[in-house]
Tab-separated table of C-alpha atoms in Angstrom:
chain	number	residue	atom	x	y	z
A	1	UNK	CA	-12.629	5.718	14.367
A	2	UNK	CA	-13.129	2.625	16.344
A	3	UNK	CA	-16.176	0.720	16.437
A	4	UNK	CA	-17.347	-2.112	19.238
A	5	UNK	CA	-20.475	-4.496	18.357
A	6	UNK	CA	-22.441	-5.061	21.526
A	7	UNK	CA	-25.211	-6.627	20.725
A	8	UNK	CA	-27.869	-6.346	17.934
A	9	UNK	CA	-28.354	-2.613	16.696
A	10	UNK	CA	-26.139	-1.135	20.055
A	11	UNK	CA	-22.866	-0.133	19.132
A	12	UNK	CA	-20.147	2.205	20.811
A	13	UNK	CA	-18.523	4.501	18.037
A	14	UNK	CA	-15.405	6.532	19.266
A	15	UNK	CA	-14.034	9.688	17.354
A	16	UNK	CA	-10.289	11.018	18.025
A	17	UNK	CA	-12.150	12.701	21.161
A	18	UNK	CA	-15.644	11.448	21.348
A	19	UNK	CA	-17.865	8.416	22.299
A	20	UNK	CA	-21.212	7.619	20.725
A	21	UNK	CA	-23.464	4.829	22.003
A	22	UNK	CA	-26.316	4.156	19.311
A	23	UNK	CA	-29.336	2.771	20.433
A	24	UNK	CA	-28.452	1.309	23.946
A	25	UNK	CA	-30.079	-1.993	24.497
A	26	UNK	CA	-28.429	-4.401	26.917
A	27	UNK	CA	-31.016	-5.838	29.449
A	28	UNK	CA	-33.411	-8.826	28.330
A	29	UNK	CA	-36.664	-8.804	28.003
A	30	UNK	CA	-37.893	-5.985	25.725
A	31	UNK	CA	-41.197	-6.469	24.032
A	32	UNK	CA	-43.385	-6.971	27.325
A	33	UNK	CA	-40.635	-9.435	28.385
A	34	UNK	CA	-40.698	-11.337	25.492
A	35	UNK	CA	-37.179	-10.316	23.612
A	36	UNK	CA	-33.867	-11.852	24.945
A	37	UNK	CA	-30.016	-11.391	23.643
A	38	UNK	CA	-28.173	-15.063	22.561
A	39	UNK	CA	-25.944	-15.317	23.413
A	40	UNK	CA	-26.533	-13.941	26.830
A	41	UNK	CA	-25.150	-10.336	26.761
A	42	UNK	CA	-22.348	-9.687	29.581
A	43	UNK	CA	-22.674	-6.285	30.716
A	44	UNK	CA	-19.661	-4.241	31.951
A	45	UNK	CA	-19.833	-1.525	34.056
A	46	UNK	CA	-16.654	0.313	32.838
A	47	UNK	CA	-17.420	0.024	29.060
A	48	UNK	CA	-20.396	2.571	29.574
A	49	UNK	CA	-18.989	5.238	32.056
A	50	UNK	CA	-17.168	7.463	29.629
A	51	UNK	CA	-20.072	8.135	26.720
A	52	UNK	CA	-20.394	11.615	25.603
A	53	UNK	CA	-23.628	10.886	23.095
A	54	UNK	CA	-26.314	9.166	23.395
A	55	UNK	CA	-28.169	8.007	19.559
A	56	UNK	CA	-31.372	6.827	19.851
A	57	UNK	CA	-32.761	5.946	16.070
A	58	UNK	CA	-36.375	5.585	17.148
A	59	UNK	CA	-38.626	4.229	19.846
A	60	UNK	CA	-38.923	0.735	19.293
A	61	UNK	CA	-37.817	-0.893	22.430
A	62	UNK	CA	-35.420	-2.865	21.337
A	63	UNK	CA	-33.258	0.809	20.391
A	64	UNK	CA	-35.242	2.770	23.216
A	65	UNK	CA	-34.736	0.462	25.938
A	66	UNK	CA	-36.254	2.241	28.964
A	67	UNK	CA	-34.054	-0.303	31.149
A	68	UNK	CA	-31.319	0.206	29.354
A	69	UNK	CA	-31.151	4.351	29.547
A	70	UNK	CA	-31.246	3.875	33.302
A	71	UNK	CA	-27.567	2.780	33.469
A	72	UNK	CA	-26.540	5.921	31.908
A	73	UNK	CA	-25.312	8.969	33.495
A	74	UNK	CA	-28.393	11.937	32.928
A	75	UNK	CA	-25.859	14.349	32.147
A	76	UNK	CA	-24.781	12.462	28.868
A	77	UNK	CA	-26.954	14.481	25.899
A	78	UNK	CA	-29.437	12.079	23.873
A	79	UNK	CA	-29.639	12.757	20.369
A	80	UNK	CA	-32.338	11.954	17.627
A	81	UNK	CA	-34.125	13.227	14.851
A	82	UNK	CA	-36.497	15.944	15.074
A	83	UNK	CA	-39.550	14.168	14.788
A	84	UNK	CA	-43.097	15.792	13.735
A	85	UNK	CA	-44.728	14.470	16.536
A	86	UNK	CA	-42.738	14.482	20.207
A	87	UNK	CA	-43.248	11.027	21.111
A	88	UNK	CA	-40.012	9.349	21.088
A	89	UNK	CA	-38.282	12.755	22.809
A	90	UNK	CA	-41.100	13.114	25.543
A	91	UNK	CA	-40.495	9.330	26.573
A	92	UNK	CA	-36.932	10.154	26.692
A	93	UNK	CA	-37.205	13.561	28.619
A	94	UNK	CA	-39.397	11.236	31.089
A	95	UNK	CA	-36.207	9.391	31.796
A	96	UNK	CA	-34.228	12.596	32.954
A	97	UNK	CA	-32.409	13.122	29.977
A	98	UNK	CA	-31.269	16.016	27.996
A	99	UNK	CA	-32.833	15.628	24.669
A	100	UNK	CA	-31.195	17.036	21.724
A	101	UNK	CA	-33.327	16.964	18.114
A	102	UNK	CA	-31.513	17.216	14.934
A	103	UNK	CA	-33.108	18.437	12.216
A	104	UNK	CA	-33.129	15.950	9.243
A	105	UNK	CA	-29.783	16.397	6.978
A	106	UNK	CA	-28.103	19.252	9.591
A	107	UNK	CA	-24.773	18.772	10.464
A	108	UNK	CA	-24.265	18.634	14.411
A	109	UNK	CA	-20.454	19.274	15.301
A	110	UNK	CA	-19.344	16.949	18.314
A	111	UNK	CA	-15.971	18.590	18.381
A	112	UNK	CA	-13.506	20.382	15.738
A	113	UNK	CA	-13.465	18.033	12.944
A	114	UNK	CA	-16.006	15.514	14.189
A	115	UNK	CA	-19.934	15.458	13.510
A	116	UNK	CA	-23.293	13.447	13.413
A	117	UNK	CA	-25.545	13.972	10.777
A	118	UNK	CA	-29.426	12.406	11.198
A	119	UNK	CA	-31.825	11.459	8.629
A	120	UNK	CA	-35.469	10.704	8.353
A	121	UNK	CA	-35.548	6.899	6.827
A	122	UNK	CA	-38.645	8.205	4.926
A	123	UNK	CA	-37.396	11.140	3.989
A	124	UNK	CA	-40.337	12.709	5.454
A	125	UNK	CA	-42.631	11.678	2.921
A	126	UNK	CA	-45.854	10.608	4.646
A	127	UNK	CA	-46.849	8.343	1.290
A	128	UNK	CA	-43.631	5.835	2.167
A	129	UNK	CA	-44.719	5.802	5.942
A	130	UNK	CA	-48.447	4.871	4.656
A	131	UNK	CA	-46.896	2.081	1.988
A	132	UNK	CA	-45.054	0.678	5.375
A	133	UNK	CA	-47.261	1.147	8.435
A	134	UNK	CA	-51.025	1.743	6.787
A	135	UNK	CA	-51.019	5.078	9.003
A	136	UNK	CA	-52.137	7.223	6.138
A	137	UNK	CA	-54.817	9.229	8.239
A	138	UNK	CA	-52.391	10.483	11.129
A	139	UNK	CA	-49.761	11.374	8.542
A	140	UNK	CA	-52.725	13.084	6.503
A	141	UNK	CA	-52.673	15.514	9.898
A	142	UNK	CA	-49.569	15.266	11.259
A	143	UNK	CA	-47.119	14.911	8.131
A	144	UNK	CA	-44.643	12.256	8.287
A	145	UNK	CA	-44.190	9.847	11.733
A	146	UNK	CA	-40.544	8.780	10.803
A	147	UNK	CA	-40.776	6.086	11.975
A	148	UNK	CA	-37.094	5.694	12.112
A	149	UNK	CA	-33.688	7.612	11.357
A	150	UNK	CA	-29.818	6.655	10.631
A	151	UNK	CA	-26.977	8.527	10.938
A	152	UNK	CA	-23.915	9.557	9.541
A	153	UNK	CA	-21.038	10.428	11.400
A	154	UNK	CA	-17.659	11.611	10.343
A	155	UNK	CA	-14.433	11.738	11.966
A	156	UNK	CA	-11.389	13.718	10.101
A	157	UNK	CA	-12.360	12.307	6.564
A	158	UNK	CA	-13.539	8.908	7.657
A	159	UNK	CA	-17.124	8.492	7.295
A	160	UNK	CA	-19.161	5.928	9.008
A	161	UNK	CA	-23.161	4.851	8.222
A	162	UNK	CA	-25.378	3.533	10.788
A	163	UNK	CA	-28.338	2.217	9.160
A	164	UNK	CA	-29.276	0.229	12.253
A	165	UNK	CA	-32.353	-1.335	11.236
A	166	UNK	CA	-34.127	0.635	8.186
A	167	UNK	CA	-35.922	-1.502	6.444
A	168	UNK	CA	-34.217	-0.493	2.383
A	169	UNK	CA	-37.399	-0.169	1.211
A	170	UNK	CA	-38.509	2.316	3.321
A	171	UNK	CA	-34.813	4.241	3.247
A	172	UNK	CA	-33.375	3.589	-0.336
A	173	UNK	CA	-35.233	7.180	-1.598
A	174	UNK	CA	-33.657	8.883	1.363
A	175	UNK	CA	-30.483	7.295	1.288
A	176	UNK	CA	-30.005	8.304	-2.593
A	177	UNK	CA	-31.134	12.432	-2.632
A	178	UNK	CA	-28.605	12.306	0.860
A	179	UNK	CA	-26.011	9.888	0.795
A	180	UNK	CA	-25.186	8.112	-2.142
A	181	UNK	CA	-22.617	9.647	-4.315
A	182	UNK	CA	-22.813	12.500	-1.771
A	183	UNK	CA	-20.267	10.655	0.546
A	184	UNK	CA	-17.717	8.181	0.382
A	185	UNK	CA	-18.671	5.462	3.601
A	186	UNK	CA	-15.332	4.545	5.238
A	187	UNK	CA	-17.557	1.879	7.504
A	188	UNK	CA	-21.271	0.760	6.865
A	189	UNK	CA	-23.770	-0.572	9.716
A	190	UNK	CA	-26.855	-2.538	8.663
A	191	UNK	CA	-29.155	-4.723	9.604
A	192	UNK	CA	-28.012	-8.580	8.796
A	193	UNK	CA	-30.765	-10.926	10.271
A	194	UNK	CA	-34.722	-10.125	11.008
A	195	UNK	CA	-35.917	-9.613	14.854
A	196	UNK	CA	-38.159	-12.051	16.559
A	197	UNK	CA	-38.597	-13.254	19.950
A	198	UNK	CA	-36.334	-15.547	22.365
């Protein structure tokens, strides 16, 4: 497995035959223009013309970067978690993409001895999304809004973890019933710094 840092949560993850970018975000000014890389990010052509996947962990703009998805081929599948409400797929269908939603903790085969795995960051449990986001009466409703995921992909017997930006508060109860002592993590991806504008 080889692994290239591109900036902030977007990085390209190759299998023995695959290519996963996770949550593409390479032009400035996300946030209503107010969100900028630093150092300047140097965008090459050629380093994005061969992705097979597409991860998208959840639709803040900074990981769905409208701008960004526009560089990208529409053929290349997008994948993310099956959310209970369609928000973050319908903005991506928008786009021209093929969406594909994984069902929290199902095993999606990429090739023979290569998948990606998605999980909920809540776990779906509406009461962690309330304790987070103070959103109690839509998840009342609607269930959980999830409002993000991670993934786990594996690649014959190594086993990497993108936690992208979960916050562990919000992820530690999910990460323990699914991951911990479940699976031994070859290469771990977290967050290392809070976000904030240029």
């Amino acid at each position: 497995m080889k692994i290239t840092n591109i900036a902030s949560s977007t990085v390209i993850i190759e299998t023995s035959t695959k290519k996963i970018i996770c949550d593409p975000w390479l032009f400035d000014g996300e946030y209503y223009g107010s969100w900028y890389h630093y150092p300047k990010l140097e965008i090459k052509a050629e380093s994005f013309k061969d992705i097979d996947y597409i991860y998208i962990s959840h639709i803040h703009p900074d990981h769905l970067s409208k701008k960004s998805l526009k560089y990208f081929d529409r053929n290349i599948p997008v994948l993310i978690n099956s959310y209970s409400t369609k928000f973050l797929k319908r903005n991506i269908e928008l786009l021209g993409f093929n969406v594909i939603e994984l069902e929290d903790n199902n095993e999606f085969k990429i090739a023979k001895n290569e998948s990606i795995t998605i999980f909920s960051a809540d776990n779906c449990n509406p009461e962690l999304c309330y304790k987070f986001f103070g959103c109690g009466k839509v998840e009342n409703v609607l269930g959980s809004t999830q409002i993000d995921s991670y993934c786990l992909i594996k690649d014959n017997g190594s086993t990497l973890l993108n936690l992208n930006d979960c916050p562990f508060d919000l992820a530690q109860n999910s990460l323990k019933e699914n991951i911990i002592n479940k699976y031994k993590i070859d290469f771990l991806l977290v967050g290392y710094a809070g976000a904030g504008p240029y």
